[in-house]
Each structure stands twice: as structure tokens, then as C-alpha cells.
């Protein structure tokens, strides 16, 4: 935790849920791309 920059820590705290939502969406998109490449 000490390695993180204070601004990043603050940003992560204030926008935690928003960032989490985008993170999940990006993760799903990556997984879908991987599935497509595997199946095709």
C-alpha cells in the first residue's frame, strides 16, 4: 500500500465502484475475445 501514489489512492477510494464496474466490463471483453480466438 505504501508504494501507491496518494492521488491514485484517493482516486481509487472516490471512484471505487465506478472503476470496479469498468474493470469487470473490460475483463469480460477480454475473456470474450479470448473465447472467440479459441473457438475460431
PDB file of C-alpha atoms in Angstrom:
ATOM      1  CA  UNK A   1       0.000   0.000   0.000  1.00  0.00           C
ATOM      2  CA  UNK A   2       2.884   2.372   0.745  1.00  0.00           C
ATOM      3  CA  UNK A   3       4.086   2.139  -2.857  1.00  0.00           C
ATOM      4  CA  UNK A   4       0.911   3.714  -4.220  1.00  0.00           C
ATOM      5  CA  UNK A   5       0.812   7.400  -5.058  1.00  0.00           C
ATOM      6  CA  UNK A   6      -1.542   9.379  -2.758  1.00  0.00           C
ATOM      7  CA  UNK A   7      -3.530  10.761  -5.711  1.00  0.00           C
ATOM      8  CA  UNK A   8      -4.080   7.276  -7.121  1.00  0.00           C
ATOM      9  CA  UNK A   9      -5.137   6.057  -3.673  1.00  0.00           C
ATOM     10  CA  UNK A  10      -7.600   8.950  -3.376  1.00  0.00           C
ATOM     11  CA  UNK A  11      -8.930   8.339  -6.897  1.00  0.00           C
ATOM     12  CA  UNK A  12      -9.350   4.634  -6.192  1.00  0.00           C
ATOM     13  CA  UNK A  13     -11.255   5.405  -2.992  1.00  0.00           C
ATOM     14  CA  UNK A  14     -13.587   8.006  -4.505  1.00  0.00           C
ATOM     15  CA  UNK A  15     -14.321   6.098  -7.714  1.00  0.00           C
ATOM     16  CA  UNK A  16     -14.000   2.545  -6.392  1.00  0.00           C
ATOM     17  CA  UNK A  17     -17.390   1.292  -7.592  1.00  0.00           C
ATOM     18  CA  UNK A  18     -17.110   3.048 -10.951  1.00  0.00           C
ATOM     19  CA  UNK A  19     -13.621   1.648 -11.534  1.00  0.00           C
ATOM     20  CA  UNK A  20     -14.746  -1.811 -10.420  1.00  0.00           C
ATOM     21  CA  UNK A  21     -17.611  -1.729 -12.929  1.00  0.00           C
ATOM     22  CA  UNK A  22     -15.306  -0.710 -15.803  1.00  0.00           C
ATOM     23  CA  UNK A  23     -12.739  -3.293 -14.697  1.00  0.00           C
ATOM     24  CA  UNK A  24     -15.346  -6.072 -14.841  1.00  0.00           C
ATOM     25  CA  UNK A  25     -16.592  -4.903 -18.252  1.00  0.00           C
ATOM     26  CA  UNK A  26     -13.043  -4.817 -19.643  1.00  0.00           C
ATOM     27  CA  UNK A  27     -12.300  -8.218 -18.137  1.00  0.00           C
ATOM     28  CA  UNK A  28     -15.428  -9.701 -19.728  1.00  0.00           C
ATOM     29  CA  UNK A  29     -14.496  -8.143 -23.072  1.00  0.00           C
ATOM     30  CA  UNK A  30     -11.012  -9.675 -22.888  1.00  0.00           C
ATOM     31  CA  UNK A  31     -12.435 -13.068 -21.946  1.00  0.00           C
ATOM     32  CA  UNK A  32     -14.906 -12.896 -24.832  1.00  0.00           C
ATOM     33  CA  UNK A  33     -12.096 -12.035 -27.265  1.00  0.00           C
ATOM     34  CA  UNK A  34     -10.071 -14.962 -25.937  1.00  0.00           C
ATOM     35  CA  UNK A  35     -13.058 -17.294 -26.299  1.00  0.00           C
ATOM     36  CA  UNK A  36     -13.599 -16.172 -29.884  1.00  0.00           C
ATOM     37  CA  UNK A  37      -9.940 -16.762 -30.726  1.00  0.00           C
ATOM     38  CA  UNK A  38     -10.026 -20.185 -29.060  1.00  0.00           C
ATOM     39  CA  UNK A  39     -13.254 -21.302 -30.744  1.00  0.00           C
ATOM     40  CA  UNK A  40     -12.286 -19.888 -34.124  1.00  0.00           C
TER      41      UNK A  40
END
